[in-house]
mmCIF file of C-alpha atoms and ligand atoms in Angstrom:
data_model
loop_
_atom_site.group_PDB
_atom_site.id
_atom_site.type_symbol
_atom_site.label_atom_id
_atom_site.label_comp_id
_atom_site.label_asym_id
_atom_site.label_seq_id
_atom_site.Cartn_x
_atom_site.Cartn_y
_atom_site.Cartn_z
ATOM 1 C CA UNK A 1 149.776 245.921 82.522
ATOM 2 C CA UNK A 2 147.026 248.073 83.656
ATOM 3 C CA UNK A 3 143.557 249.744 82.718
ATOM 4 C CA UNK A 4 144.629 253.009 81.338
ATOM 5 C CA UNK A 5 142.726 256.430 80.593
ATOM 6 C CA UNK A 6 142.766 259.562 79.281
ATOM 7 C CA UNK A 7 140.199 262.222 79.590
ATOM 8 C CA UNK A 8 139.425 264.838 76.990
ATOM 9 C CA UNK A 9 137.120 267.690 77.791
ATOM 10 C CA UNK A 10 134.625 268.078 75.177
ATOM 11 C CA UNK A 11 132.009 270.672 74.092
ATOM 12 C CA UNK A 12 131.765 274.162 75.343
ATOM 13 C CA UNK A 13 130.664 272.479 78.722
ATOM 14 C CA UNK A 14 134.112 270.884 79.151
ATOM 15 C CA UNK A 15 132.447 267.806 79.576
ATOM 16 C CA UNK A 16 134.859 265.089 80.581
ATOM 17 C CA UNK A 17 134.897 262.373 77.771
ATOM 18 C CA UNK A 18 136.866 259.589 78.851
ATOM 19 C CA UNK A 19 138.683 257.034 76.932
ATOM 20 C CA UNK A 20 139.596 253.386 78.442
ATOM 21 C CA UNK A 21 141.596 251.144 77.661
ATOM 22 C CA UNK A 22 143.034 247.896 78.511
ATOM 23 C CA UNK A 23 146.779 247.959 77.399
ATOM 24 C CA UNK A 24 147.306 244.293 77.280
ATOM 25 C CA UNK A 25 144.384 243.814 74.363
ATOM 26 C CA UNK A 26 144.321 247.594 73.481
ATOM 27 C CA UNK A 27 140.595 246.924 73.896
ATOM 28 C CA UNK A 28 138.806 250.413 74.444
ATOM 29 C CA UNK A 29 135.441 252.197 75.253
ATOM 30 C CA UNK A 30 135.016 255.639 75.329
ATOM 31 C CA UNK A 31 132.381 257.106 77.891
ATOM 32 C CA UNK A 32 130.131 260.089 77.492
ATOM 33 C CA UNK A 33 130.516 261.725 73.668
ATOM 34 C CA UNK A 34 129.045 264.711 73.975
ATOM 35 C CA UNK A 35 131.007 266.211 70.863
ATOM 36 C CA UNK A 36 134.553 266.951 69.109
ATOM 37 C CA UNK A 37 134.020 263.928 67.211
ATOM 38 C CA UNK A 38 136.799 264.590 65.234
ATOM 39 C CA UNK A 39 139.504 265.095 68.192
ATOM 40 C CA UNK A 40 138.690 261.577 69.873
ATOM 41 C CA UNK A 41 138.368 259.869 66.484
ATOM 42 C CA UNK A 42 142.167 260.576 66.430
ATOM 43 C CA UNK A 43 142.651 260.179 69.835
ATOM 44 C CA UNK A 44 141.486 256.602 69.521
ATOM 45 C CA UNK A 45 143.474 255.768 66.214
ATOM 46 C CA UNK A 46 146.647 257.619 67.609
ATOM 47 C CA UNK A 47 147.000 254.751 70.225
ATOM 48 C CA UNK A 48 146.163 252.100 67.813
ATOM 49 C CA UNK A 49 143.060 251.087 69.741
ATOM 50 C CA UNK A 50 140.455 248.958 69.426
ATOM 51 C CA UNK A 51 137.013 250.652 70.239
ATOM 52 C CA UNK A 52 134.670 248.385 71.511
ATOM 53 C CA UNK A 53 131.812 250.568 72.972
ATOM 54 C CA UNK A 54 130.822 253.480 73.817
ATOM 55 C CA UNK A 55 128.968 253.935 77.790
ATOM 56 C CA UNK A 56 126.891 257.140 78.419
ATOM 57 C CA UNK A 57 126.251 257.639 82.149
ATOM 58 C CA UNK A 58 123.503 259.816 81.639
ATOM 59 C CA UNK A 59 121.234 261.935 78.518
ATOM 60 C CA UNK A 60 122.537 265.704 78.630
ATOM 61 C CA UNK A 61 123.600 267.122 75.652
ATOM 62 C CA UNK A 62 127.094 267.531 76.893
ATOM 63 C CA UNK A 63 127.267 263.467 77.407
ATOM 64 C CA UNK A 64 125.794 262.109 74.423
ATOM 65 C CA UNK A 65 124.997 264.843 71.746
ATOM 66 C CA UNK A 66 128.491 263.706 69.710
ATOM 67 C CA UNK A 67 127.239 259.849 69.344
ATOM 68 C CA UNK A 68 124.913 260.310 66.531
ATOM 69 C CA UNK A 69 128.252 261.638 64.527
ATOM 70 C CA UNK A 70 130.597 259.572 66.004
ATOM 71 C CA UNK A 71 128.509 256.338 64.794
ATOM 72 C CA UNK A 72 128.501 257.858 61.435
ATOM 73 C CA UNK A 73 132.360 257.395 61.527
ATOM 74 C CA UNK A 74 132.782 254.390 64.124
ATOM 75 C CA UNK A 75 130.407 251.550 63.939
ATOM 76 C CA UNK A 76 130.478 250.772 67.447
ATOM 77 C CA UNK A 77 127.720 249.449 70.364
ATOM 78 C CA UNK A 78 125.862 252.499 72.788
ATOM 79 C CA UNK A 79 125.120 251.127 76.036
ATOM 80 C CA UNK A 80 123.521 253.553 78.979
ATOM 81 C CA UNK A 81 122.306 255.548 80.255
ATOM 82 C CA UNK A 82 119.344 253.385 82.146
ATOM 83 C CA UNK A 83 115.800 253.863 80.277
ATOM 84 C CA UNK A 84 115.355 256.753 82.533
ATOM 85 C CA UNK A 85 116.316 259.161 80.532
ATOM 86 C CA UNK A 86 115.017 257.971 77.296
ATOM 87 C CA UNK A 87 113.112 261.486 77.125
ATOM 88 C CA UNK A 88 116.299 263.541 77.674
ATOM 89 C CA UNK A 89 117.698 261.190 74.816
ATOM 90 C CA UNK A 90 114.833 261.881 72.386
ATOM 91 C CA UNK A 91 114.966 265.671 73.117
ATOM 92 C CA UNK A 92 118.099 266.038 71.967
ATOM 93 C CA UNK A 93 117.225 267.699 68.457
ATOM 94 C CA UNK A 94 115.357 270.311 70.647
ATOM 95 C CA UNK A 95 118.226 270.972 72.906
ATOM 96 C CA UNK A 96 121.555 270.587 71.084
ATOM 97 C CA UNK A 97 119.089 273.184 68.308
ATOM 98 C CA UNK A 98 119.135 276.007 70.989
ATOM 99 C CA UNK A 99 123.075 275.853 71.361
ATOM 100 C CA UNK A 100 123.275 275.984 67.371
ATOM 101 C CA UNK A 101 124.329 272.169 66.749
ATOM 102 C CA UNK A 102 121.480 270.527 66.355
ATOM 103 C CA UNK A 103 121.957 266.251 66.048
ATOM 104 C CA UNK A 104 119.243 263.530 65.598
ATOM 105 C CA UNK A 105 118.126 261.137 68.389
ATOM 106 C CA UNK A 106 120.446 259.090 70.068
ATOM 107 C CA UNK A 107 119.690 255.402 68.513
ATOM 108 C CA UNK A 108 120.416 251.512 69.219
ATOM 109 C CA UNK A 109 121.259 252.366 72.991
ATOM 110 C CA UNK A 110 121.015 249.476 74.637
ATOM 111 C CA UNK A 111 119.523 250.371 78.598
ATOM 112 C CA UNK A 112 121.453 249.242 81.403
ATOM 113 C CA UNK A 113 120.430 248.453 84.767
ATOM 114 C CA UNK A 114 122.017 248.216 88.433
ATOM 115 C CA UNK A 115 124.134 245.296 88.840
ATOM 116 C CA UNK A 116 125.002 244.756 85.055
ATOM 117 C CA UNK A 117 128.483 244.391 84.222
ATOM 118 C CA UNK A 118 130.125 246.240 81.714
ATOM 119 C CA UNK A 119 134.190 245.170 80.269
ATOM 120 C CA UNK A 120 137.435 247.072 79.027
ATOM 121 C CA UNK A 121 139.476 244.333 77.902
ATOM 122 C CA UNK A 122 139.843 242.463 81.128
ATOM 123 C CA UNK A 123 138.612 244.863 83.478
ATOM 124 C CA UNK A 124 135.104 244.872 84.706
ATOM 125 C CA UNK A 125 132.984 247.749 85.734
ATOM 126 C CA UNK A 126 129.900 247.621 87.705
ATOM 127 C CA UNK A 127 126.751 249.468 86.757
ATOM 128 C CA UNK A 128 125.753 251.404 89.600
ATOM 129 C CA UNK A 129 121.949 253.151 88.675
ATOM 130 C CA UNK A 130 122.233 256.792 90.828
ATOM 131 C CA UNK A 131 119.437 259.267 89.944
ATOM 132 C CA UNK A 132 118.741 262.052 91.227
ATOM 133 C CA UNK A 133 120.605 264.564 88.269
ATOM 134 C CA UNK A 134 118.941 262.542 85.733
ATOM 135 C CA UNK A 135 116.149 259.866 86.560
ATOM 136 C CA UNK A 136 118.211 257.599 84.237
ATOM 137 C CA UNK A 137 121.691 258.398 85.763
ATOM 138 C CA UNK A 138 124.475 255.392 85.926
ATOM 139 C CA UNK A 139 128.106 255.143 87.251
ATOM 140 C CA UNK A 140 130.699 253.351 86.176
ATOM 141 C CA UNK A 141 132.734 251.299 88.458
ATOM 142 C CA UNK A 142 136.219 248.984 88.396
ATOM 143 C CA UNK A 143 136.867 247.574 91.904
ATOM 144 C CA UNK A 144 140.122 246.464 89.980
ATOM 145 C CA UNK A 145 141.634 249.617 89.174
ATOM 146 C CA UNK A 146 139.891 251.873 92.086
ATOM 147 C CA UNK A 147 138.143 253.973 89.288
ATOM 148 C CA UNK A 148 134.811 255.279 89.183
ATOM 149 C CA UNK A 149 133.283 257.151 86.308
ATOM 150 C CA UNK A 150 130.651 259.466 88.046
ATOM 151 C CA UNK A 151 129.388 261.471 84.945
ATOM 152 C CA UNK A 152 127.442 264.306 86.835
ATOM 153 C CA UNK A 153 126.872 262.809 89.958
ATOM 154 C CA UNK A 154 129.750 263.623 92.474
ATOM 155 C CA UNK A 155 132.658 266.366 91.503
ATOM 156 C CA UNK A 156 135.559 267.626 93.483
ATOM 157 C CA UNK A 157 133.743 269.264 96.339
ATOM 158 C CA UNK A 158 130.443 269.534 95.556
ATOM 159 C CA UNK A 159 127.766 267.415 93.375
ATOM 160 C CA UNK A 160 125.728 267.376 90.312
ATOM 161 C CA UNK A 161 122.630 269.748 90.317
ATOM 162 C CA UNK A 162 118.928 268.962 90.611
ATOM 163 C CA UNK A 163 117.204 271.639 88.930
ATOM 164 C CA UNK A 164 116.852 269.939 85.433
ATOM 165 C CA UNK A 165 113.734 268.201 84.504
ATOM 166 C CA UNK A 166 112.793 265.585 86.606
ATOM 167 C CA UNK A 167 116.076 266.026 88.878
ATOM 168 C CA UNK A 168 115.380 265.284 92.977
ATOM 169 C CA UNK A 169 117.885 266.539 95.182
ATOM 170 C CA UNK A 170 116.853 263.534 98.145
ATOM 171 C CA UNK A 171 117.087 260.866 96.131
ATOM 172 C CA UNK A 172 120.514 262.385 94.313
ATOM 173 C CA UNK A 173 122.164 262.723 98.392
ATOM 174 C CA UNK A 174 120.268 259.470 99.167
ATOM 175 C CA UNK A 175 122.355 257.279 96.411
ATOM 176 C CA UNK A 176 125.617 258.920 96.949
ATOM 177 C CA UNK A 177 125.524 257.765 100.292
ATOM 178 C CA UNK A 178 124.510 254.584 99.834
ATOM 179 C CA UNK A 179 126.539 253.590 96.558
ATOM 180 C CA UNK A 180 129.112 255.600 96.073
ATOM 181 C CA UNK A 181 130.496 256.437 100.031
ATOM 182 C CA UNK A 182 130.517 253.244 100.676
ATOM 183 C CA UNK A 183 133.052 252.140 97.826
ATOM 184 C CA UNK A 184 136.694 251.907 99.128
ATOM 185 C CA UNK A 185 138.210 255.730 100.335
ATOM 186 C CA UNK A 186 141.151 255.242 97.569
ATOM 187 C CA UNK A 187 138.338 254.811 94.685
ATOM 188 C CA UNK A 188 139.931 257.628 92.149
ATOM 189 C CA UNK A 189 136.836 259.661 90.428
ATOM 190 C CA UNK A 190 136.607 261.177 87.242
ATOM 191 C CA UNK A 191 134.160 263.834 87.378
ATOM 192 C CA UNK A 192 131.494 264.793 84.707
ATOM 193 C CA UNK A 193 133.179 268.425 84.392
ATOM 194 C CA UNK A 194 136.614 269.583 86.328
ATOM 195 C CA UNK A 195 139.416 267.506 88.404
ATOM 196 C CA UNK A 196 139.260 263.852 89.638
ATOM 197 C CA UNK A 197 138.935 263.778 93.189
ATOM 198 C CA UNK A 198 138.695 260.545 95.700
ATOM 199 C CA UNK A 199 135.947 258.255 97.791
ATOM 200 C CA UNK A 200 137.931 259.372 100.852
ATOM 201 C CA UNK A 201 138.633 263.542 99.827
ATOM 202 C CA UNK A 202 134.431 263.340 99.245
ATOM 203 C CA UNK A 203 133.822 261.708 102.570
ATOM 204 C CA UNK A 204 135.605 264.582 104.627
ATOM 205 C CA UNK A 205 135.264 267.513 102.507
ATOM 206 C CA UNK A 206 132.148 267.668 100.571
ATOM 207 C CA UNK A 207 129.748 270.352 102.163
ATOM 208 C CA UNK A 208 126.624 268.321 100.708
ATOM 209 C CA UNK A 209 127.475 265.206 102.147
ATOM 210 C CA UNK A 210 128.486 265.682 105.488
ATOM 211 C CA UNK A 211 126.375 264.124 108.307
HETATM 212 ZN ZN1 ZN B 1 124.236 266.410 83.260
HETATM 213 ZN ZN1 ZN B 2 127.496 267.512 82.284
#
């Protein structure tokens, strides 16, 4: 019996999607549709799963411009990204348009805020509210299974960039200190984009984050 997970990279971004699932109840949420609707609509019947929610950690195109279809297909609750980045959520038409696909405006999110707690099945995952990417940016994390979903926060060796609208590069270093370092060193991360890393493989090898 465990939490389980499988990530499928999504979009021309290879964004990370990531499915999760609690094998006991096969109760599951998928995090971050950014797109290939189709391919994680079968992903999720494949295993016979019953999708619950879905969790965006944060408004870019690559992490939420599939939910408008998916919903279409999928009836399910949105919760995240914190009301932070509503604006990157309503600009969505505009964006997604310039990269050809264009989709309406995320709706019925429901915000969340630090200290909320989120469930797979049995398995309960702390809101954590880091911005600095995004204003609205959130984490995902289950002191149960040592499992952090970072979005574009933190990736293997380096972290999520600050040059977007309304991105701060202090208060992105700032929060990844003080929320994320300080989880346990065995804390497995799955990135936004590329490998899962570790807590502890961040602590000693990140160039940004070393004292
Ligand atoms: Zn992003
Ligand atoms: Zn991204």
């Amino acid at each position: 019996m465990a939490l389980q997970f499988e990530i499928n990279a999504v979009t021309p971004f290879r964004q990370n999607c990531t499915l999760l699932w609690d094998d006991e109840s096969g109760e599951a949420v998928l995090t971050d549709v950014g797109g290939d609707v189709p391919f994680l609509l079968q992903s999720v019947a494949d295993k016979n799963l019953k999708l619950k929610e879905i969790w965006l950690t944060h408004g870019h195109l690559d992490h939420a411009g599939g939910v408008v279809e998916f919903l279409k297909h999928c009836d399910v609750a949105v919760l995240g990204p914190h009301e932070g980045d509503d604006f990157l959520l309503q600009s969505l038409p505009e964006t997604t348009a310039q990269y050809g696909f264009p989709v309406s405006p995320v709706p019925q999110t429901r915000w969340l805020n630090e200290g909320e707690q989120l469930a797979v099945g049995r398995y309960v995952f702390d809101v954590l509210h880091i911005p600095g990417h995004t204003p609205g940016h959130v984490v995902f994390y289950c002191s149960e299974a040592g499992l952090l979903i970072a979005g574009d926060v933190l990736f293997y060796e380096t972290i999520g960039r600050t040059d977007f609208p309304r991105g701060n590069h202090a208060d992105l270093i700032h929060n990844i200190r003080e929320k994320l370092l300080t989880l346990p060193e065995e804390t497995r991360v799955i990135a936004g984009h590329g490998r899962m890393t570790t807590i502890g493989h961040e602590k000693r090898h990140n160039p940004f984050l070393q004292a």
